GROMACS .gro file of C-alpha atoms in nm:
model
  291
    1UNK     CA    1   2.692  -0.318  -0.486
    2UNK     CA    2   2.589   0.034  -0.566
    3UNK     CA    3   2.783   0.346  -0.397
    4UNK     CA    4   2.443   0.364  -0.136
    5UNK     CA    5   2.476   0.044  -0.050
    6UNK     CA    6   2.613   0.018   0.349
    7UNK     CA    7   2.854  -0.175   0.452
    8UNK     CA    8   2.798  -0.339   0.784
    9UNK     CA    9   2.435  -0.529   0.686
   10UNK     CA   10   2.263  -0.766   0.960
   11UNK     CA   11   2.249  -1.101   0.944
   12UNK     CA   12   1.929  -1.221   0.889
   13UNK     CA   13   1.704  -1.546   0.856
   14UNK     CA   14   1.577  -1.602   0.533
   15UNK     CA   15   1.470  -1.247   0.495
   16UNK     CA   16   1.154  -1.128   0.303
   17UNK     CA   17   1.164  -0.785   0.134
   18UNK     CA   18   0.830  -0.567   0.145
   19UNK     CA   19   0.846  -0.267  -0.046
   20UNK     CA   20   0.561  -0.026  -0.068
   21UNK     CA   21   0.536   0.334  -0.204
   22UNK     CA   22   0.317   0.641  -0.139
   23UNK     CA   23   0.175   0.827  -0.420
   24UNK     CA   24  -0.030   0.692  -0.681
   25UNK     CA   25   0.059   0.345  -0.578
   26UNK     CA   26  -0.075   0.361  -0.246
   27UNK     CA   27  -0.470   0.492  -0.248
   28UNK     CA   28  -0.568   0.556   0.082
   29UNK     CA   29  -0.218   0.531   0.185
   30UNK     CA   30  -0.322   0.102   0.259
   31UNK     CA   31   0.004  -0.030   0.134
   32UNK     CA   32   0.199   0.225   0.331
   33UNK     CA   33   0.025   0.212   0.664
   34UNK     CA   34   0.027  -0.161   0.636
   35UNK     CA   35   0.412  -0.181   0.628
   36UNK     CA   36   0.451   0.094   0.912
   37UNK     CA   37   0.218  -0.130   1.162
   38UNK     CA   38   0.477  -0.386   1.067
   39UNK     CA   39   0.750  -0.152   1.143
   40UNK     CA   40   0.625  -0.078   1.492
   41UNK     CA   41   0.536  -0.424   1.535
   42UNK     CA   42   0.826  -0.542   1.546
   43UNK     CA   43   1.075  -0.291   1.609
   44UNK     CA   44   1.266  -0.212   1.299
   45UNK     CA   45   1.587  -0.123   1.284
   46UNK     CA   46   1.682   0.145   1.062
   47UNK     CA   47   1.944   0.000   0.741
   48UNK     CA   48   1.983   0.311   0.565
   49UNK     CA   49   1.774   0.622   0.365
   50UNK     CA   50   1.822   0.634  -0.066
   51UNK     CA   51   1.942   0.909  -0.105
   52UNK     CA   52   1.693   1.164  -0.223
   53UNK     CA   53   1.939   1.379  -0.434
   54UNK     CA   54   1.931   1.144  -0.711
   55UNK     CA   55   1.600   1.035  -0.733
   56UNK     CA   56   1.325   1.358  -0.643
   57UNK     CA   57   1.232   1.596  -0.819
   58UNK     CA   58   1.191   1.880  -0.489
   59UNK     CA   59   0.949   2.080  -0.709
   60UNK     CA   60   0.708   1.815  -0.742
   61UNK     CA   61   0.770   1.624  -0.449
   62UNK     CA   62   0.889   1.943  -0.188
   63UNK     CA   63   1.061   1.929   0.127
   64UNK     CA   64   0.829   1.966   0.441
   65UNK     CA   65   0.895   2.186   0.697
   66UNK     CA   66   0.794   2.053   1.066
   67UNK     CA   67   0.712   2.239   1.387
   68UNK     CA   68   0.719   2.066   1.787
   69UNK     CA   69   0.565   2.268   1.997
   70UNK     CA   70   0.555   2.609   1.782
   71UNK     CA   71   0.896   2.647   1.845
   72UNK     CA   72   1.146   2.376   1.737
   73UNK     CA   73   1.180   2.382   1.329
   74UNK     CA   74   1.309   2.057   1.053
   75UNK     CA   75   1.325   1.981   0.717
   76UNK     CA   76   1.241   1.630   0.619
   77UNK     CA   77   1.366   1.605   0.265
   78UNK     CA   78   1.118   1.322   0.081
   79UNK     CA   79   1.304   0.984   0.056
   80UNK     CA   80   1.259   0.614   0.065
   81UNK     CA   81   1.440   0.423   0.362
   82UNK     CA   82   1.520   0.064   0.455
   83UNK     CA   83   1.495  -0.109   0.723
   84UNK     CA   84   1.475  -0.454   0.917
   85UNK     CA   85   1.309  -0.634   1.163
   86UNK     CA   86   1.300  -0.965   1.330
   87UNK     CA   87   1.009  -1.159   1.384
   88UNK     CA   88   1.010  -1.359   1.729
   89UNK     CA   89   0.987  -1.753   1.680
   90UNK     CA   90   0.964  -1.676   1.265
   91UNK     CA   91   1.129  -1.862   1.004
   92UNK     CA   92   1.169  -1.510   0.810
   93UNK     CA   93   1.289  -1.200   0.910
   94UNK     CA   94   1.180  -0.889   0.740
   95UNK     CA   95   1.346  -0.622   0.536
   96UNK     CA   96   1.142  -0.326   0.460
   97UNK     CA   97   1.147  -0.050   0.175
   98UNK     CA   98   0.887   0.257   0.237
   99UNK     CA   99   0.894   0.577   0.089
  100UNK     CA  100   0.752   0.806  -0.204
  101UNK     CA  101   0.752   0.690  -0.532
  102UNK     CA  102   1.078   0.889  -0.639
  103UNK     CA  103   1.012   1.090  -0.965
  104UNK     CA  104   1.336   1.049  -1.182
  105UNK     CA  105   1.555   0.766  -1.260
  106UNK     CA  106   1.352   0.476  -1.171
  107UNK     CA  107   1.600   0.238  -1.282
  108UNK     CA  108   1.923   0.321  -1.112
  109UNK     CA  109   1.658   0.360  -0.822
  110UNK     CA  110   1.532  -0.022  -0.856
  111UNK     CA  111   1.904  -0.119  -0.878
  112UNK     CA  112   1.991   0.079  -0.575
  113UNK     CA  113   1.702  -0.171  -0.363
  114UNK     CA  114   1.819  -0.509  -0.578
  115UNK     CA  115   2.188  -0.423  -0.466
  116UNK     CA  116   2.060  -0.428  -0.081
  117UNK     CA  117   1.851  -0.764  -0.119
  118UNK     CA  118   2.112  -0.922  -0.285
  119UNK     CA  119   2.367  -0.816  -0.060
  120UNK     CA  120   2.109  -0.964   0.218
  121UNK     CA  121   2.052  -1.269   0.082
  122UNK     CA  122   1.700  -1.191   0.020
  123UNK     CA  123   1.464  -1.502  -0.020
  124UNK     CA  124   1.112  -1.348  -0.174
  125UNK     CA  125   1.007  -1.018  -0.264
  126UNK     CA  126   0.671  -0.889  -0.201
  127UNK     CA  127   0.574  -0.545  -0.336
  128UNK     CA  128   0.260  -0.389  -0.170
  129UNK     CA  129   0.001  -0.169  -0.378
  130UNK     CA  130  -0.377  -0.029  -0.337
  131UNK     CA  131  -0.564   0.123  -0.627
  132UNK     CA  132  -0.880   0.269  -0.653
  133UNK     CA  133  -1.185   0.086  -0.807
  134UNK     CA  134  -1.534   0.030  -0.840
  135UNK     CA  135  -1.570  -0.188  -0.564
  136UNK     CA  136  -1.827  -0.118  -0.260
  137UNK     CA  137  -1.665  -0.069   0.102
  138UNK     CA  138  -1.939  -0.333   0.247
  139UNK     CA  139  -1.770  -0.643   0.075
  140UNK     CA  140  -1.438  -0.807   0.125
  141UNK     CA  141  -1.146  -0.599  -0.028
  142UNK     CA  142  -1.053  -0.781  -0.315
  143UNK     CA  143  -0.659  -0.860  -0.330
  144UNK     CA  144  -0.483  -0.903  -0.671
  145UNK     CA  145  -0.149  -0.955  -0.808
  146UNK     CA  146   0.099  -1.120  -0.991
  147UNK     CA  147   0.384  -1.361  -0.916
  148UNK     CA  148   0.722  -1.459  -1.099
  149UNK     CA  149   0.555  -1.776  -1.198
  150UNK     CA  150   0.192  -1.946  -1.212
  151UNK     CA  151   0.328  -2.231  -0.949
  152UNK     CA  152   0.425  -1.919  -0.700
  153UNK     CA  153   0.062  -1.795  -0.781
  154UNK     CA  154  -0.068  -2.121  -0.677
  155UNK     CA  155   0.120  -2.113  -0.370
  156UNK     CA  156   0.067  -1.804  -0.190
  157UNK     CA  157  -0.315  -1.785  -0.343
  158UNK     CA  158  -0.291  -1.476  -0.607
  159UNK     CA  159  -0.600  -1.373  -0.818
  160UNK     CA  160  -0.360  -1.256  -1.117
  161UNK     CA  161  -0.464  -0.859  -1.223
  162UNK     CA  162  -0.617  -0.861  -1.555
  163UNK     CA  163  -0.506  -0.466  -1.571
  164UNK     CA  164  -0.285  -0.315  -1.857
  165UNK     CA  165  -0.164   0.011  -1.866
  166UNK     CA  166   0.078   0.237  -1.640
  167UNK     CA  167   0.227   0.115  -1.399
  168UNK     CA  168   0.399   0.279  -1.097
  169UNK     CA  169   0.787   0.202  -0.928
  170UNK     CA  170   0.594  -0.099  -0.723
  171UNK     CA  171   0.542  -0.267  -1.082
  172UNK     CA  172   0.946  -0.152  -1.242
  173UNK     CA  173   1.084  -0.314  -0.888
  174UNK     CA  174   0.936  -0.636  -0.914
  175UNK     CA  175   1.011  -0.639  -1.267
  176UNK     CA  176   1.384  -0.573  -1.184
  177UNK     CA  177   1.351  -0.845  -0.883
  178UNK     CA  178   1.257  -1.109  -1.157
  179UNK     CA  179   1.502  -0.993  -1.396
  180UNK     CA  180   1.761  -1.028  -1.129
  181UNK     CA  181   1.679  -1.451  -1.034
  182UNK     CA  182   1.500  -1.319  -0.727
  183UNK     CA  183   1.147  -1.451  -0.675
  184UNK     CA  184   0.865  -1.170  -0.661
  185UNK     CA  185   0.530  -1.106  -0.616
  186UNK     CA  186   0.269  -0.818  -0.571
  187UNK     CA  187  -0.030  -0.778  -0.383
  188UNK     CA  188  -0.237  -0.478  -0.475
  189UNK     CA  189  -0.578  -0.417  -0.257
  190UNK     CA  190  -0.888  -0.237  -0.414
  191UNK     CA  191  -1.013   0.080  -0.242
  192UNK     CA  192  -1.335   0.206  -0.337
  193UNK     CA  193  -1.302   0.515  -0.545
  194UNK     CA  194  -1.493   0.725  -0.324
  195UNK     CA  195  -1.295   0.627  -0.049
  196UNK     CA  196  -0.969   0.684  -0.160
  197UNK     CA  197  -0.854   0.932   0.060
  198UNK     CA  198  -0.641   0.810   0.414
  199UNK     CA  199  -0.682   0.623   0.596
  200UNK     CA  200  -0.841   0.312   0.467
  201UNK     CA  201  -0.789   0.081   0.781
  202UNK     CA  202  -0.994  -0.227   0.555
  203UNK     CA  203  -0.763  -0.195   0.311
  204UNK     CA  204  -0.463  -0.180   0.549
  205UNK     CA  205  -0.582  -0.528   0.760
  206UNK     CA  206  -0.696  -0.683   0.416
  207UNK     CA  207  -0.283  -0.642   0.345
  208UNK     CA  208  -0.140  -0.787   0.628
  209UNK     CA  209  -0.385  -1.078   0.657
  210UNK     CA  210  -0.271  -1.154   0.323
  211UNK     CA  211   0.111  -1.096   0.399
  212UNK     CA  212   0.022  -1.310   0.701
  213UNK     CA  213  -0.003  -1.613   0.460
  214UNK     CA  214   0.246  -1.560   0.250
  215UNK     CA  215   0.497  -1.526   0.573
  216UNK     CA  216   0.310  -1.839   0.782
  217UNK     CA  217   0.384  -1.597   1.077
  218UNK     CA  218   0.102  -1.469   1.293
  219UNK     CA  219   0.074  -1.076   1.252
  220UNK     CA  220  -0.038  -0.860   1.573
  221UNK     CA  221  -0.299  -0.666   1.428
  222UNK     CA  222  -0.382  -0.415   1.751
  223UNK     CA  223  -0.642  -0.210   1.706
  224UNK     CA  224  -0.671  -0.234   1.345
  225UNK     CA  225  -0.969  -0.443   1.360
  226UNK     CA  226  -1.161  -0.218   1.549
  227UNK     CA  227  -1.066   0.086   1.360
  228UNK     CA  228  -1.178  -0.114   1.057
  229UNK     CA  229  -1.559  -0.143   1.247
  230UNK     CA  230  -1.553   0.204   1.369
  231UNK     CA  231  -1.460   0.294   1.004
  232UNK     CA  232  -1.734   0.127   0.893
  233UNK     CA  233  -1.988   0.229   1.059
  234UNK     CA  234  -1.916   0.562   1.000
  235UNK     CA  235  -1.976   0.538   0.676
  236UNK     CA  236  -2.285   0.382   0.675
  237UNK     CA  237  -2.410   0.622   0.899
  238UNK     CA  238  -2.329   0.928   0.636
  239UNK     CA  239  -2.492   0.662   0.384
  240UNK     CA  240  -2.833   0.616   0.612
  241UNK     CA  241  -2.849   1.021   0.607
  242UNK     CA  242  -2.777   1.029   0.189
  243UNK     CA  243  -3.044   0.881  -0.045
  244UNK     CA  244  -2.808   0.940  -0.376
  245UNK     CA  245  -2.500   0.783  -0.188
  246UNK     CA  246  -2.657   0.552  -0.069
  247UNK     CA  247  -2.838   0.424  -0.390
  248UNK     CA  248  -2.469   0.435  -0.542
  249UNK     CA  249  -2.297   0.210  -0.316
  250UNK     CA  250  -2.629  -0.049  -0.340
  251UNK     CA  251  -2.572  -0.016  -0.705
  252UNK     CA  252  -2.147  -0.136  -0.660
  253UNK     CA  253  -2.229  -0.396  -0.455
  254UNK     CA  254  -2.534  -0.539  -0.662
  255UNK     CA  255  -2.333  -0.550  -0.975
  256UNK     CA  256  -2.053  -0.687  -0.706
  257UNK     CA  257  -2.229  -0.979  -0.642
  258UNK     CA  258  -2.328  -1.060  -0.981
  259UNK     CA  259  -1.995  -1.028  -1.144
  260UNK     CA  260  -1.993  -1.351  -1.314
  261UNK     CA  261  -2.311  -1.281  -1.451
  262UNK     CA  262  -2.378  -1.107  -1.834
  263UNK     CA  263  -2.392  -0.733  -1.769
  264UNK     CA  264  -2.742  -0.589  -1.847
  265UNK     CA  265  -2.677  -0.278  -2.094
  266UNK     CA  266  -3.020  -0.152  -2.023
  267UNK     CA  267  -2.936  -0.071  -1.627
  268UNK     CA  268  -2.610   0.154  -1.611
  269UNK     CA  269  -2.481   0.253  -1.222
  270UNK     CA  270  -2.626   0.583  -1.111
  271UNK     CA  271  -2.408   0.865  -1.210
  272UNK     CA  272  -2.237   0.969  -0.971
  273UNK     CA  273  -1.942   1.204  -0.937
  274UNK     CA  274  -1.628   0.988  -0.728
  275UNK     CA  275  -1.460   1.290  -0.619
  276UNK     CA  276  -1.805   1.497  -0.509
  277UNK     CA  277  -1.850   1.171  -0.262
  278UNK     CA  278  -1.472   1.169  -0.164
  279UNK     CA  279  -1.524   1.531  -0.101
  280UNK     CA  280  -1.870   1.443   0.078
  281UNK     CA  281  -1.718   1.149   0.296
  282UNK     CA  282  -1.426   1.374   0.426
  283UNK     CA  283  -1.661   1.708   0.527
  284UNK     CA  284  -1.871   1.422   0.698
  285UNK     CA  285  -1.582   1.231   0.870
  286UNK     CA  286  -1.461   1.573   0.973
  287UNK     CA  287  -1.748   1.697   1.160
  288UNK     CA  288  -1.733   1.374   1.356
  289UNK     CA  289  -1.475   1.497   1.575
  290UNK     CA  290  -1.078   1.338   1.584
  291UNK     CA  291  -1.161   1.060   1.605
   0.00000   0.00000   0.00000
């Protein structure tokens, strides 16, 4: 095991490892949020934090300085911590990775986490990712992922990604989880571009109904599907009050719904700037009140 790695571990039932990553793995922090309700679920214990020294880069990803009640002062140093919970009347228990994506030496990183799960006996790996695409916020948020094998596909129900390109720590961990005999799979959720600041609480229930399956455990979902209606709504009401919005997001989920169909060249989306209706969408949200 690697020097990180503690010594006393739990014992644990089959144990599942979710891993997800803020930064540009996580749009609308989905992936993240969706592993915290987990967290507070069910209690986690605390395992052990990576330590940060080796793997952040503190001018690109800084220290934060916090304040409680104007007076008391900490430092929380950016890191990525492990932890575990049981799940009452389960077959699994969980072990969960959450942090930022760490900026330098990704692979003695992903060999840090493989170390732990070995160490625990880990059964199945699922890594947990949102992007942003060109997908409307009125439809079903499409899931996608890979799997260590097309029978594991199968099985938990995967619509394999068709993407090629960059890929963040989510995609070198799994990589490293196959590469070490450990099964592994990813689920990645689609957040509309112009939605892709936090929260995105579609995106986060979309997740854990999906990790629901894969687990065969019921997940408490609390209040997320209400914030996912409220959430809703109040962005269709910006929508009703914005004619060039509007005609946008009619535009993403015509061509949507006609996927399978041959794209007509002769009737291009409106053009529309992403970040002038992310920018739009926040001022809007804002002036809604805290809620």
């Amino acid at each position: 095991m690697s020097r990180d790695t503690p010594d006393a571990l739990p014992e644990l039932r089959r144990p599942v490892l979710l891993a997800a990553f803020g930064g540009w793995n996580d749009a609308g922090d989905a992936a993240s949020a969706a592993l915290e309700h987990l967290s507070l679920t069910w209690d986690a214990a605390e395992l052990y934090d990576i330590d940060p020294d080796d793997y952040y880069d503190y001018q690109t990803s800084r220290p934060m300085i916090r304040s409680s009640g104007g007076v008391t002062r900490r430092l929380e140093w950016p890191s990525t911590s492990i932890s575990y919970c049981r799940i009452p009347g389960g077959e699994h228990d969980l072990v969960l990775v959450m942090g930022m994506e760490p900026n330098l030496r990704w692979r003695a990183f992903c060999e840090d986490i493989v170390d732990v799960a070995m160490a625990l006996d880990v059964e199945l790996v699922v890594t947990v990712g949102a992007l942003l695409a060109d997908t409307p916020h009125t439809r079903p948020v499409p899931i996608t992922g890979s799997a260590h094998t097309p029978e594991a596909a199968a099985q938990y129900g995967i619509t394999a990604s068709t993407y090629e390109g960059p890929t963040g720590i989510t995609g070198v961990l799994q990589q490293s989880f196959v590469e070490a005999g450990i099964p592994s799979i990813s689920l990645w959720a689609s957040v509309p571009h112009y939605l892709g600041h936090p929260p995105n609480p579609k995106a986060t229930l979309a997740l854990l109904e999906r990790l629901e399956t894969i687990l065969a455990t019921p997940i408490p979902l609390g209040m997320l599907p209400e914030q996912t209606r409220q959430w809703g709504e109040s962005i269709d009401d910006m929508l009703s009050e914005d004619d060039e919005m509007s005609t946008y997001v009619r535009e993403l989920e015509e061509r949507e719904d006609s996927e399978d169909e041959p794209e007509s060249p002769g009737d291009p989306l409106t053009e529309v700037d992403g970040d002038t209706l992310a920018a739009e969408f926040e001022r809007y949200l804002r002036g809604r009140g805290p809620e």
